[in-house]
Coordinates of C-alpha atoms in Angstrom, one line a residue:
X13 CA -19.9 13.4 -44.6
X14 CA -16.4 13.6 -43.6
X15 CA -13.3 11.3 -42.7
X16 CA -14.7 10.9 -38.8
X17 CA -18.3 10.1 -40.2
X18 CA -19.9 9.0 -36.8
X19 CA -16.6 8.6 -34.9
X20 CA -17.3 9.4 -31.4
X21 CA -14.8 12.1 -29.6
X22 CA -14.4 13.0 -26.5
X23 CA -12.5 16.7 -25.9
X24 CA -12.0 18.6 -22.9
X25 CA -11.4 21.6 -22.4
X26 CA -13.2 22.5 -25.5
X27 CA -15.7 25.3 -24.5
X28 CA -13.5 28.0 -26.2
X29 CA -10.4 28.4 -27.5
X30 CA -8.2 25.7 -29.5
X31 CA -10.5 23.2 -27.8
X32 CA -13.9 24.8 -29.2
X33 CA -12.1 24.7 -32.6
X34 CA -11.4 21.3 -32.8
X35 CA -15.0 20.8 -31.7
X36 CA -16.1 22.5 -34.8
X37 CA -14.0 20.9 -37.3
X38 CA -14.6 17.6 -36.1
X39 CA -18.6 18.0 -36.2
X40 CA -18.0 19.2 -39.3
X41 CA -16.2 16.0 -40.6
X42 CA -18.9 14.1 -39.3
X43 CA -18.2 13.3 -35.7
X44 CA -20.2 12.7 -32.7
X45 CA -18.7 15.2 -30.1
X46 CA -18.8 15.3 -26.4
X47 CA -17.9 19.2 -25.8
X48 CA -16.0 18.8 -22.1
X49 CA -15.3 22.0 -20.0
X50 CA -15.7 22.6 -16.5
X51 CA -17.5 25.9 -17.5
X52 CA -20.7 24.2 -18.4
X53 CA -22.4 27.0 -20.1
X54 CA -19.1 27.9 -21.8
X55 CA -19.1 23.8 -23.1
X56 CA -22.8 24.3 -24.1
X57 CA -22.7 26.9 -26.2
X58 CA -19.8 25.8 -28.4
X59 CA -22.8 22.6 -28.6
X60 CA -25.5 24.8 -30.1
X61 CA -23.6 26.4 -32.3
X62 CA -22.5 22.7 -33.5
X63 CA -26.2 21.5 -33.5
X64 CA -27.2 24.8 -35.4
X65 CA -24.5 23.3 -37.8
X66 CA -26.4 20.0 -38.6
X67 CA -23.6 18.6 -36.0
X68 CA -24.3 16.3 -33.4
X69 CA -23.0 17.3 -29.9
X70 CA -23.4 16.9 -26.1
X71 CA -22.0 19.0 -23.5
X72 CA -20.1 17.7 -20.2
X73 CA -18.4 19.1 -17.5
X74 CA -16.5 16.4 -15.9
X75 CA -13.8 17.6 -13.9
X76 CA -10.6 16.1 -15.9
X77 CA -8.7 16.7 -12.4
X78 CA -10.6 13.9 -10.4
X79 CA -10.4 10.3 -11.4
X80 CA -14.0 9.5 -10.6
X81 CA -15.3 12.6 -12.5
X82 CA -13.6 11.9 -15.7
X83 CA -15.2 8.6 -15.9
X84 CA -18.7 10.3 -16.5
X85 CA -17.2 11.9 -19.4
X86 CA -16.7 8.4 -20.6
X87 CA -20.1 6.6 -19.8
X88 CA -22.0 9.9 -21.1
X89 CA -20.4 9.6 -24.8
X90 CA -20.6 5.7 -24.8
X91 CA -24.4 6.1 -23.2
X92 CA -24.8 8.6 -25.9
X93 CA -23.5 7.4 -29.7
X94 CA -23.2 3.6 -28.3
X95 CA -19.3 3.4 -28.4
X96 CA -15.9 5.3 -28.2
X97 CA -13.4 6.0 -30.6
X98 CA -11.3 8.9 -29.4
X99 CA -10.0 11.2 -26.4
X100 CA -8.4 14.6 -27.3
X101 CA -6.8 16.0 -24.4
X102 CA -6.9 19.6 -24.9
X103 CA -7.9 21.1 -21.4
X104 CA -5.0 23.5 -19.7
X105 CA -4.4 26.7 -17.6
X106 CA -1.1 28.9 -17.5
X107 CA 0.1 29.7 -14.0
X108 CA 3.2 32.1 -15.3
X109 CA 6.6 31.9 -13.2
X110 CA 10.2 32.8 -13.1
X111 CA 11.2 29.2 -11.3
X112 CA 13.2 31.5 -8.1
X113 CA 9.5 32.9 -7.5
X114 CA 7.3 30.2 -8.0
X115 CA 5.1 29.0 -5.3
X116 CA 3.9 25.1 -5.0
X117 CA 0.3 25.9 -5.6
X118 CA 1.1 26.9 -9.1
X119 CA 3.2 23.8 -9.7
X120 CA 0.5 21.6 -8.6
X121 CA -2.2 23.5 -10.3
X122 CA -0.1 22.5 -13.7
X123 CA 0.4 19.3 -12.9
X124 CA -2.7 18.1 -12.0
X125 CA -5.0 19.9 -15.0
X126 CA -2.3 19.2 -17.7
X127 CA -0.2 15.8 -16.4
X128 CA -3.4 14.5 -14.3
X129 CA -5.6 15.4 -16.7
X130 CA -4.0 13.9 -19.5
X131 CA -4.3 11.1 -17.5
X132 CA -7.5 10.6 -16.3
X133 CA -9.9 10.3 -19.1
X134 CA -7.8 8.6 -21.3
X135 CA -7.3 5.7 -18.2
X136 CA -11.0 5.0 -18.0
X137 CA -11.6 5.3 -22.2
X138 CA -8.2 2.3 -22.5
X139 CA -10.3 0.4 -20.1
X140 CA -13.4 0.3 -22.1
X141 CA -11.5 -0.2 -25.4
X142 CA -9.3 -2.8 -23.7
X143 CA -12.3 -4.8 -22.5
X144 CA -13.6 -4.4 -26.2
X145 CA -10.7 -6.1 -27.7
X146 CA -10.6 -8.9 -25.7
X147 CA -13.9 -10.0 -25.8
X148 CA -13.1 -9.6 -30.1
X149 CA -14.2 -6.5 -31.6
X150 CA -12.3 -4.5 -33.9
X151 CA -11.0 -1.3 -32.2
X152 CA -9.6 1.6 -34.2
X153 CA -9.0 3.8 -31.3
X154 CA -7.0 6.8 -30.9
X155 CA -5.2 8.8 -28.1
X156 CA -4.2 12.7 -29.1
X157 CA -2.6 14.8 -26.6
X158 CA -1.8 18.3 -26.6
X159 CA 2.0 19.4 -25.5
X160 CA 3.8 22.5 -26.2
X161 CA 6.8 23.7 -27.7
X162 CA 7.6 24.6 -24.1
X163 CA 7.4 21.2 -23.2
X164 CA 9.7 20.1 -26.2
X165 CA 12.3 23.1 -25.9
X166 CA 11.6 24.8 -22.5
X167 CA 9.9 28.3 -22.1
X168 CA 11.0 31.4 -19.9
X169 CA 8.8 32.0 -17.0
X170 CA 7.4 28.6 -17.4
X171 CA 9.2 25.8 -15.7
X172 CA 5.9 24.4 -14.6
X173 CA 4.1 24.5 -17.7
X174 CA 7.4 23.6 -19.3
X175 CA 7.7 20.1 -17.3
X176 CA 4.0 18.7 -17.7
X177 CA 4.0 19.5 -21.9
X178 CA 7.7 17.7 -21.9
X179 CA 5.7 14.8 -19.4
X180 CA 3.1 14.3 -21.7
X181 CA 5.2 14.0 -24.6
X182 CA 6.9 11.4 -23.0
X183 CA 3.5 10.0 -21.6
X184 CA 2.5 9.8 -25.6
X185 CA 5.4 7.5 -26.5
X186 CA 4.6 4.8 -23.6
X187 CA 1.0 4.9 -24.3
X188 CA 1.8 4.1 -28.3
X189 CA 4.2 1.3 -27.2
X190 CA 1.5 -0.4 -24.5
X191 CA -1.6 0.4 -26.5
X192 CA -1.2 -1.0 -30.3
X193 CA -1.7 -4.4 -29.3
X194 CA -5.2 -3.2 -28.2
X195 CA -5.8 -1.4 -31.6
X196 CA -4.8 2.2 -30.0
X197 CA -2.9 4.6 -31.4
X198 CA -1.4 7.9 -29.2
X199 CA 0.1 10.9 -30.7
X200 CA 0.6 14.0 -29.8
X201 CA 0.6 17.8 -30.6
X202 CA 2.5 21.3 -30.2
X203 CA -0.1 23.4 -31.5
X204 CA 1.0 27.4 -32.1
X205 CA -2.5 29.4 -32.7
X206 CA -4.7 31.9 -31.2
X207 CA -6.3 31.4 -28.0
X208 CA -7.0 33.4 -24.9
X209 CA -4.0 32.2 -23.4
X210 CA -1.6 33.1 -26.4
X211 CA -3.0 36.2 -26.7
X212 CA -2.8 37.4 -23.2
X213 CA -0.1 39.3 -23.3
X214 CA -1.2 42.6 -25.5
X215 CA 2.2 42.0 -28.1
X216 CA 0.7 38.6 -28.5
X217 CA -2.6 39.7 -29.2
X218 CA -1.1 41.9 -32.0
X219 CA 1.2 39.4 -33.7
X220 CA -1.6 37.1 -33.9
X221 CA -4.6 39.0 -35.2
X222 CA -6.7 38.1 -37.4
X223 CA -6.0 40.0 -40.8
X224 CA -8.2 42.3 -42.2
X225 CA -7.2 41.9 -45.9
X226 CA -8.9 38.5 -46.2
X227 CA -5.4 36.5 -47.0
X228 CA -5.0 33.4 -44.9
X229 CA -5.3 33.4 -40.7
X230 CA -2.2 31.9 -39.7
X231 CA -3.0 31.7 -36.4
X232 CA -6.5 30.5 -36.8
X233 CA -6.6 27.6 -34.3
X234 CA -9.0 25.6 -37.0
X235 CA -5.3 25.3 -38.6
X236 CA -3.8 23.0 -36.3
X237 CA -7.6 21.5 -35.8
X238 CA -7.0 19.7 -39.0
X239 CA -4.1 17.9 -37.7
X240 CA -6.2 16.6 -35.0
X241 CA -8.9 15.8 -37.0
X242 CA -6.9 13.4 -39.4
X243 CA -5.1 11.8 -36.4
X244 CA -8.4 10.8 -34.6
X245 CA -9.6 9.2 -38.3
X246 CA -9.3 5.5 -39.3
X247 CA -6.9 7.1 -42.1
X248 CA -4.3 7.4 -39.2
X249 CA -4.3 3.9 -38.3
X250 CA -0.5 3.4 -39.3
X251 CA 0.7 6.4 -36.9
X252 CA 1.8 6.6 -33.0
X253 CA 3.9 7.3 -31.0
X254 CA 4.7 11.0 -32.9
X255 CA 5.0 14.4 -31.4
X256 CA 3.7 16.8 -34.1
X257 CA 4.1 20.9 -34.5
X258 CA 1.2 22.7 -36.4
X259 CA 1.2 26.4 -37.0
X260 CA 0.2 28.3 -39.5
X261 CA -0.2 25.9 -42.8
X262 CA 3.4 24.0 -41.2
X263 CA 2.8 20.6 -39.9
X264 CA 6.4 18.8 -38.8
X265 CA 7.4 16.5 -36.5
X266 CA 9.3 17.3 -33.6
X267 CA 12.5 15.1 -33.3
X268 CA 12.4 14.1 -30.1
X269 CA 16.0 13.1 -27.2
X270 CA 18.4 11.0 -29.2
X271 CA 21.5 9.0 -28.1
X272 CA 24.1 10.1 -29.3
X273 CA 27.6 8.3 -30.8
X274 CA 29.3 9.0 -27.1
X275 CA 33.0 8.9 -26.5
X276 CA 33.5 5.4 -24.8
X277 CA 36.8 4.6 -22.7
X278 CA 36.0 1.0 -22.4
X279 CA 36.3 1.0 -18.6
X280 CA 35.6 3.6 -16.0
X281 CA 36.1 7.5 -16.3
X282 CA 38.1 8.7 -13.3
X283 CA 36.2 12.0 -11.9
X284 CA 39.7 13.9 -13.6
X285 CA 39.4 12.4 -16.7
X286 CA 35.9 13.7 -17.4
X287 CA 36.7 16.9 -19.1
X288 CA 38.9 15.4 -21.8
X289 CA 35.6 13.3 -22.9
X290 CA 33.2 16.3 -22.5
X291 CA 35.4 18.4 -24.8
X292 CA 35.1 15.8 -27.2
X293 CA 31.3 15.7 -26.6
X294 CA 30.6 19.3 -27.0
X295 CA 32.5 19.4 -30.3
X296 CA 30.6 17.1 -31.9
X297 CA 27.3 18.2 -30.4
X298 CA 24.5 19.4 -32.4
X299 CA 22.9 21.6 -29.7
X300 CA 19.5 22.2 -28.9
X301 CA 17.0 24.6 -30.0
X302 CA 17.0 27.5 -27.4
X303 CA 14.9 27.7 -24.5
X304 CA 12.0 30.3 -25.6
X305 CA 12.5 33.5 -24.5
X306 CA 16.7 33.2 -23.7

């Protein structure tokens, strides 16, 4: 049928948007797909249409917030297709902020439905595939988070949002280096498409229209579901640990913190001394890409 022919997936957040895309596609290559939202009518319809599809689909609406909600995600899809082979963390909310104005009820909203969440399901699913591997059974699991290109670069007005997409694209690269030795693989991905958060703000809604002239959507979110889809297949076995960009037809990988060459005294720099070695390490700096919106 597809390259996830009965693969079992579990995504949240996936009663509209980038997450009811992925839902699609996957169904479409064959999947078994547990359609999480906390908007349980929003999660079931994205379902029916699948089923109408000749898909197979079941809605949940687990709260990915609380530990000992998520873990219902988990038992429905294993109680369901008899097994587990991925989570896609896709769930997330904006709560918009210059940093001077921001209060702490929208940095812990953030936090806990993007960092938390990306947490929560995936810690019950690694227990289940864990157990599986030591009692001897092949596992072929995979891990795919969503992050931003605010998280990788930084974002104007989102310093929240900013720091949980940059946390779980350094969450991605400790779950790849823990997980292989229980046959898991975690990547990640900065998707760029269009989704009722993009397209908020009415100049976003008009740069990413759909076109009328029939040439190709390059902000249809099915464009970075693709992506996702080939990640979550056995195809993908060989890859973790990434942070990938998809927009448009572009899929790259985003080159993550690097140390650099340094300029190395050999013993300590007194606190005058400093700026003779940070002139020679702004010189030879390649600089960062700029924060979005500065």
């Amino acid at each position: 049928m597809g390259i996830l022919n009965d693969r079992v997936v579990i995504i949240t957040g996936a009663g509209g948007g980038l997450g009811a895309a992925h839902a699609r596609v996957f169904a479409a290559e064959g999947a078994c797909v547990l359609v999480n939202d906390i908007n349980r009518e929003a999660a079931q319809k994205v379902v029916d249409e699948i089923i109408a599809s000749g898909g197979r689909a079941v809605a949940n609406s687990s709260d990915i917030t609380s530990y000992s909600d998520s873990e219902n995600a988990v038992k429905q899809a294993i109680e369901t297709w008899g097994a587990l082979h991925v989570v896609l963390n896709n769930a997330g909310v904006n709560r918009d902020r210059m940093f001077a104005s921001m209060t702490e009820a929208e940095w812990d909203t953030i936090m806990s439905v993007h960092l938390k969440g990306h947490f929560c399901i995936s810690s019950h699913a690694v227990h289940y595939w864990r157990d599986q591997s030591k009692t001897g059974n092949p596992i072929a699991a995979r891990i795919i988070n969503t992050t931003s290109g605010a998280g990788l670069q930084g974002s104007i007005g989102q310093s929240n949002y900013a720091a949980a997409k940059g946390g779980i694209a350094a969450l991605t690269l400790n779950q790849a280096a823990e997980l292989g030795r229980y046959g898991i693989t975690a990547n990640a991905v900065a998707p760029a498409a269009r989704t009722g958060m993009t397209t908020a703000v009415e100049a976003m809604a008009q740069r990413m229209a759909s076109p009328t002239d029939g040439s190709f959507d390059y902000w249809a979110p099915e464009n970075v579901s693709s992506l996702l889809a080939w990640l979550a297949s056995e195809q993908a076995s060989d890859v973790t640990g990434r942070v990938f960009e998809a927009e448009g037809g572009k899929i790259s990988i985003a080159d993550g913190w690097r140390t650099t060459e340094g300029v190395d005294k050999g013993q300590r720099w007194l606190p005058g001394e400093v700026a003779e070695a940070m002139t020679q390490l702004l010189a030879n700096e390649k600089p960062a890409q700029k924060v979005y919106g500065s």
